[in-house]
């Protein structure tokens, strides 16, 4: 049994979390073309994937794929949360094992300071 969250599952979670107004455009949002080379427009997660792509919250890879069944890392989740937050602010680094040069350093710092994730007690 796979205990990891996949990219398409993460996209679905944030699709459902998106702020909804009286006119929920998510219900009207129709996927007319494949959002990525490996996501068919009628696949169960095509709408969340295409919607988050349009909002700039989650993207695919340079080869045009999304890799929907691939497991996500905590760094990738942090990056998605960073894109989801409307007004991100740079905050103080909290982890001794996270170099500032790490590709998701800003995202991890932001989501930690916002209380979305936390590290281990040893820092």
Coordinates of N, CA and C in Angstrom, one line a residue:
X1 N 0.8 -1.2 0.0 CA 0.0 0.0 0.0 C 0.9 1.3 0.0
X2 N 0.6 2.2 -0.9 CA 1.3 3.4 -1.0 C 0.8 4.5 0.0
X3 N 1.6 4.9 0.9 CA 1.2 5.9 1.9 C 1.5 7.4 1.4
X4 N 2.1 7.5 0.3 CA 2.4 8.9 -0.2 C 1.3 9.6 -0.9
X5 N 1.4 10.9 -0.9 CA 0.4 11.7 -1.6 C 1.0 11.9 -3.0
X6 N 0.1 11.7 -4.0 CA 0.5 11.9 -5.4 C 0.3 13.4 -5.8
X7 N 0.9 13.7 -7.0 CA 0.8 15.1 -7.5 C -0.7 15.4 -7.8
X8 N -1.4 14.4 -8.4 CA -2.8 14.7 -8.7 C -3.7 14.8 -7.5
X9 N -3.3 14.0 -6.4 CA -4.1 14.2 -5.2 C -3.8 15.5 -4.6
X10 N -2.6 16.0 -4.6 CA -2.3 17.3 -4.1 C -3.0 18.4 -4.9
X11 N -3.0 18.3 -6.2 CA -3.7 19.2 -7.0 C -5.2 19.3 -6.6
X12 N -5.8 18.1 -6.4 CA -7.2 18.0 -6.0 C -7.5 18.7 -4.7
X13 N -6.6 18.5 -3.7 CA -6.8 19.1 -2.4 C -6.8 20.6 -2.6
X14 N -5.8 21.2 -3.3 CA -5.8 22.7 -3.4 C -6.8 23.2 -4.4
X15 N -7.3 22.4 -5.3 CA -8.5 22.8 -6.1 C -9.7 23.0 -5.2
X16 N -9.8 22.0 -4.3 CA -11.0 22.1 -3.4 C -10.8 23.2 -2.3
X17 N -9.6 23.6 -2.0 CA -9.3 24.7 -1.1 C -9.4 26.1 -1.7
X18 N -9.4 26.2 -3.0 CA -9.4 27.5 -3.6 C -10.6 28.3 -3.1
X19 N -10.4 29.6 -3.0 CA -11.5 30.5 -2.5 C -12.7 30.5 -3.5
X20 N -13.9 30.2 -3.0 CA -15.0 30.1 -3.8 C -16.0 31.3 -3.5
X21 N -16.4 32.0 -4.5 CA -17.4 33.1 -4.4 C -18.8 32.5 -4.7
X22 N -19.7 33.4 -4.8 CA -21.1 33.0 -5.1 C -21.1 32.3 -6.5
X23 N -20.4 32.8 -7.4 CA -20.3 32.2 -8.8 C -19.1 31.3 -8.8
X24 N -19.2 30.1 -8.4 CA -18.1 29.2 -8.3 C -17.6 28.8 -9.7
X25 N -16.6 29.4 -10.2 CA -16.1 29.1 -11.6 C -15.5 27.7 -11.7
X26 N -15.2 27.1 -10.6 CA -14.7 25.7 -10.7 C -15.7 24.8 -11.3
X27 N -17.0 25.0 -11.0 CA -18.0 24.2 -11.5 C -18.2 24.4 -13.0
X28 N -17.9 25.6 -13.5 CA -18.1 25.9 -14.9 C -16.8 25.6 -15.7
X29 N -15.7 25.4 -15.0 CA -14.4 25.2 -15.6 C -14.4 23.9 -16.3
X30 N -14.2 23.9 -17.6 CA -14.2 22.7 -18.5 C -12.8 22.5 -19.1
X31 N -12.4 21.3 -19.0 CA -11.1 21.0 -19.6 C -11.3 20.6 -21.1
X32 N -11.0 21.4 -22.0 CA -11.2 21.1 -23.4 C -10.1 20.5 -24.2
X33 N -8.9 20.7 -23.6 CA -7.7 20.0 -24.2 C -6.9 19.4 -23.1
X34 N -6.1 18.4 -23.4 CA -5.2 17.8 -22.4 C -4.3 18.9 -21.8
X35 N -4.4 19.0 -20.4 CA -3.5 20.1 -19.8 C -2.1 19.7 -19.9
X36 N -1.7 18.5 -19.9 CA -0.3 18.0 -20.0 C -0.3 16.7 -20.9
X37 N 0.8 16.4 -21.4 CA 0.9 15.2 -22.3 C 0.5 13.9 -21.7
X38 N 0.6 13.8 -20.3 CA 0.3 12.6 -19.7 C -1.0 12.7 -18.8
X39 N -1.8 13.7 -19.1 CA -3.1 13.9 -18.4 C -4.2 14.1 -19.5
X40 N -5.0 13.0 -19.7 CA -6.1 13.1 -20.6 C -7.2 14.1 -20.1
X41 N -7.9 14.8 -20.9 CA -8.9 15.8 -20.5 C -10.0 15.1 -19.7
X42 N -10.3 13.8 -19.9 CA -11.4 13.2 -19.2 C -10.9 12.4 -18.0
X43 N -9.6 12.5 -17.6 CA -9.0 11.8 -16.4 C -9.7 12.4 -15.2
X44 N -9.9 11.7 -14.1 CA -10.6 12.2 -12.9 C -9.9 13.4 -12.3
X45 N -8.6 13.6 -12.5 CA -8.0 14.8 -11.9 C -7.6 15.9 -12.9
X46 N -8.1 15.7 -14.1 CA -7.8 16.7 -15.1 C -8.2 18.1 -14.8
X47 N -9.4 18.2 -14.2 CA -10.0 19.6 -13.9 C -9.1 20.2 -12.8
X48 N -8.9 19.6 -11.7 CA -8.0 20.2 -10.7 C -6.6 20.6 -11.2
X49 N -6.0 19.7 -12.0 CA -4.7 19.9 -12.5 C -4.7 21.1 -13.5
X50 N -5.6 21.2 -14.4 CA -5.7 22.3 -15.3 C -6.0 23.6 -14.6
X51 N -6.9 23.5 -13.6 CA -7.3 24.7 -12.9 C -6.1 25.3 -12.1
X52 N -5.4 24.5 -11.5 CA -4.2 25.0 -10.7 C -3.1 25.4 -11.6
X53 N -3.0 24.8 -12.8 CA -2.1 25.3 -13.8 C -2.4 26.7 -14.2
X54 N -3.7 26.9 -14.5 CA -4.2 28.3 -14.9 C -3.9 29.3 -13.8
X55 N -4.1 28.9 -12.6 CA -3.9 29.9 -11.5 C -2.4 30.1 -11.1
X56 N -1.5 29.2 -11.7 CA -0.1 29.4 -11.4 C 0.3 28.8 -10.1
X57 N -0.6 27.9 -9.5 CA -0.3 27.3 -8.2 C 0.6 26.0 -8.4
X58 N 0.3 25.3 -9.4 CA 1.0 24.0 -9.7 C 1.3 23.9 -11.1
X59 N 2.5 23.5 -11.5 CA 2.9 23.4 -12.9 C 3.4 22.0 -13.2
X60 N 3.7 21.8 -14.4 CA 4.3 20.6 -14.9 C 5.8 20.6 -15.1
X61 N 6.3 19.7 -15.9 CA 7.7 19.6 -16.1 C 8.0 20.2 -17.5
X62 N 9.3 20.4 -17.8 CA 9.7 21.0 -19.0 C 9.4 20.2 -20.2
X63 N 9.2 18.9 -20.0 CA 8.9 18.0 -21.2 C 7.4 18.0 -21.5
X64 N 6.6 18.8 -20.8 CA 5.2 18.9 -21.1 C 4.3 17.9 -20.3
X65 N 5.0 17.2 -19.4 CA 4.2 16.2 -18.6 C 3.9 16.8 -17.2
X66 N 3.0 16.1 -16.5 CA 2.6 16.5 -15.1 C 3.1 15.5 -14.1
X67 N 3.1 14.2 -14.6 CA 3.5 13.1 -13.7 C 2.5 13.0 -12.5
X68 N 1.2 12.8 -12.9 CA 0.1 12.8 -11.9 C 0.3 11.7 -10.8
X69 N 0.8 10.6 -11.1 CA 0.9 9.5 -10.1 C 2.2 9.5 -9.3
X70 N 3.0 10.5 -9.5 CA 4.3 10.6 -8.8 C 4.1 11.2 -7.4
X71 N 4.7 10.6 -6.4 CA 4.6 11.0 -5.0 C 5.3 12.4 -4.9
X72 N 4.7 13.2 -4.0 CA 5.3 14.5 -3.8 C 6.2 14.5 -2.5
X73 N 7.1 15.4 -2.5 CA 8.0 15.5 -1.3 C 7.4 16.7 -0.4
X74 N 7.9 16.8 0.8 CA 7.5 17.9 1.6 C 7.9 19.2 1.0
X75 N 9.1 19.3 0.4 CA 9.5 20.5 -0.3 C 8.5 20.9 -1.4
X76 N 8.0 19.9 -2.2 CA 7.1 20.2 -3.2 C 5.7 20.7 -2.6
X77 N 5.3 20.1 -1.5 CA 4.1 20.6 -0.9 C 4.3 22.0 -0.4
X78 N 5.4 22.3 0.2 CA 5.7 23.7 0.6 C 5.7 24.7 -0.5
X79 N 6.2 24.3 -1.7 CA 6.2 25.1 -2.9 C 4.7 25.4 -3.3
X80 N 3.9 24.4 -3.3 CA 2.5 24.6 -3.7 C 1.8 25.5 -2.7
X81 N 2.0 25.3 -1.4 CA 1.4 26.2 -0.4 C 1.9 27.6 -0.6
X82 N 3.2 27.8 -0.9 CA 3.7 29.2 -1.2 C 2.9 29.8 -2.3
X83 N 2.7 29.1 -3.4 CA 2.0 29.7 -4.5 C 0.5 29.9 -4.2
X84 N 0.0 29.1 -3.3 CA -1.4 29.2 -2.9 C -1.7 30.5 -2.1
X85 N -0.7 30.8 -1.2 CA -0.9 31.9 -0.3 C -0.8 33.2 -1.1
X86 N -1.8 34.1 -1.0 CA -1.9 35.3 -1.8 C -0.8 36.3 -1.6
X87 N -0.4 36.5 -0.4 CA 0.6 37.5 -0.2 C 1.8 37.0 0.7
X88 N 2.6 36.2 0.0 CA 3.7 35.6 0.8 C 4.7 36.6 1.2
X89 N 5.2 36.4 2.4 CA 6.3 37.3 3.0 C 7.5 36.4 3.3
X90 N 8.7 37.0 3.1 CA 9.9 36.3 3.5 C 10.0 36.3 5.0
X91 N 10.2 35.2 5.6 CA 10.3 35.0 7.0 C 11.6 34.4 7.4
X92 N 11.8 34.3 8.7 CA 13.1 33.8 9.3 C 13.2 32.3 9.1
X93 N 14.4 31.9 8.7 CA 14.8 30.5 8.5 C 14.8 29.8 9.8
X94 N 14.2 28.6 9.9 CA 14.0 27.9 11.1 C 14.8 26.5 11.2
X95 N 15.3 26.0 10.1 CA 15.9 24.7 10.1 C 17.4 24.7 9.9
X96 N 18.1 24.0 10.7 CA 19.5 23.9 10.6 C 20.0 23.1 9.4
X97 N 19.1 22.2 8.9 CA 19.6 21.3 7.8 C 19.0 21.8 6.4
X98 N 18.5 23.0 6.3 CA 18.0 23.5 5.1 C 18.8 24.7 4.6
X99 N 19.7 24.4 3.6 CA 20.5 25.5 3.1 C 19.7 26.5 2.3
X100 N 20.1 27.8 2.4 CA 19.4 28.8 1.7 C 19.4 28.6 0.2
X101 N 20.3 27.8 -0.3 CA 20.4 27.6 -1.8 C 19.5 26.5 -2.2
X102 N 18.8 25.8 -1.3 CA 17.8 24.7 -1.7 C 16.7 25.4 -2.5
X103 N 16.3 24.7 -3.6 CA 15.3 25.2 -4.5 C 14.0 25.6 -3.8
X104 N 13.6 25.0 -2.7 CA 12.4 25.3 -2.1 C 12.6 26.0 -0.7
X105 N 13.8 26.6 -0.5 CA 14.1 27.2 0.8 C 13.1 28.3 1.2
X106 N 12.8 29.2 0.3 CA 11.8 30.3 0.5 C 10.4 29.7 0.9
X107 N 10.0 28.7 0.1 CA 8.7 28.1 0.3 C 8.6 27.4 1.7
X108 N 9.6 26.6 2.0 CA 9.7 25.9 3.3 C 9.7 26.9 4.4
X109 N 10.5 27.9 4.3 CA 10.5 28.9 5.4 C 9.1 29.6 5.5
X110 N 8.5 30.0 4.4 CA 7.2 30.7 4.5 C 6.2 29.8 5.1
X111 N 6.0 28.6 4.6 CA 4.9 27.7 5.1 C 5.2 27.3 6.6
X112 N 6.4 27.2 7.0 CA 6.7 26.9 8.4 C 6.3 28.1 9.3
X113 N 6.7 29.3 8.9 CA 6.3 30.5 9.6 C 4.8 30.7 9.6
X114 N 4.1 30.3 8.6 CA 2.7 30.4 8.5 C 2.0 29.3 9.3
X115 N 2.7 28.3 9.8 CA 2.1 27.3 10.6 C 1.6 26.1 9.8
X116 N 1.8 26.0 8.5 CA 1.3 24.9 7.7 C 2.1 23.6 8.0
X117 N 3.4 23.7 8.1 CA 4.2 22.5 8.4 C 5.1 22.8 9.6
X118 N 5.7 21.8 10.1 CA 6.8 22.0 11.1 C 7.8 21.0 11.0
X119 N 9.0 21.3 11.5 CA 10.1 20.4 11.4 C 10.2 19.5 12.6
X120 N 11.4 18.9 12.7 CA 11.6 18.0 13.9 C 12.1 18.9 15.1
X121 N 11.9 18.4 16.3 CA 12.2 19.2 17.5 C 13.7 19.6 17.6
X122 N 14.6 18.9 16.9 CA 16.0 19.2 17.0 C 16.4 20.3 16.0
X123 N 15.4 20.9 15.3 CA 15.7 22.0 14.4 C 16.1 21.6 13.0

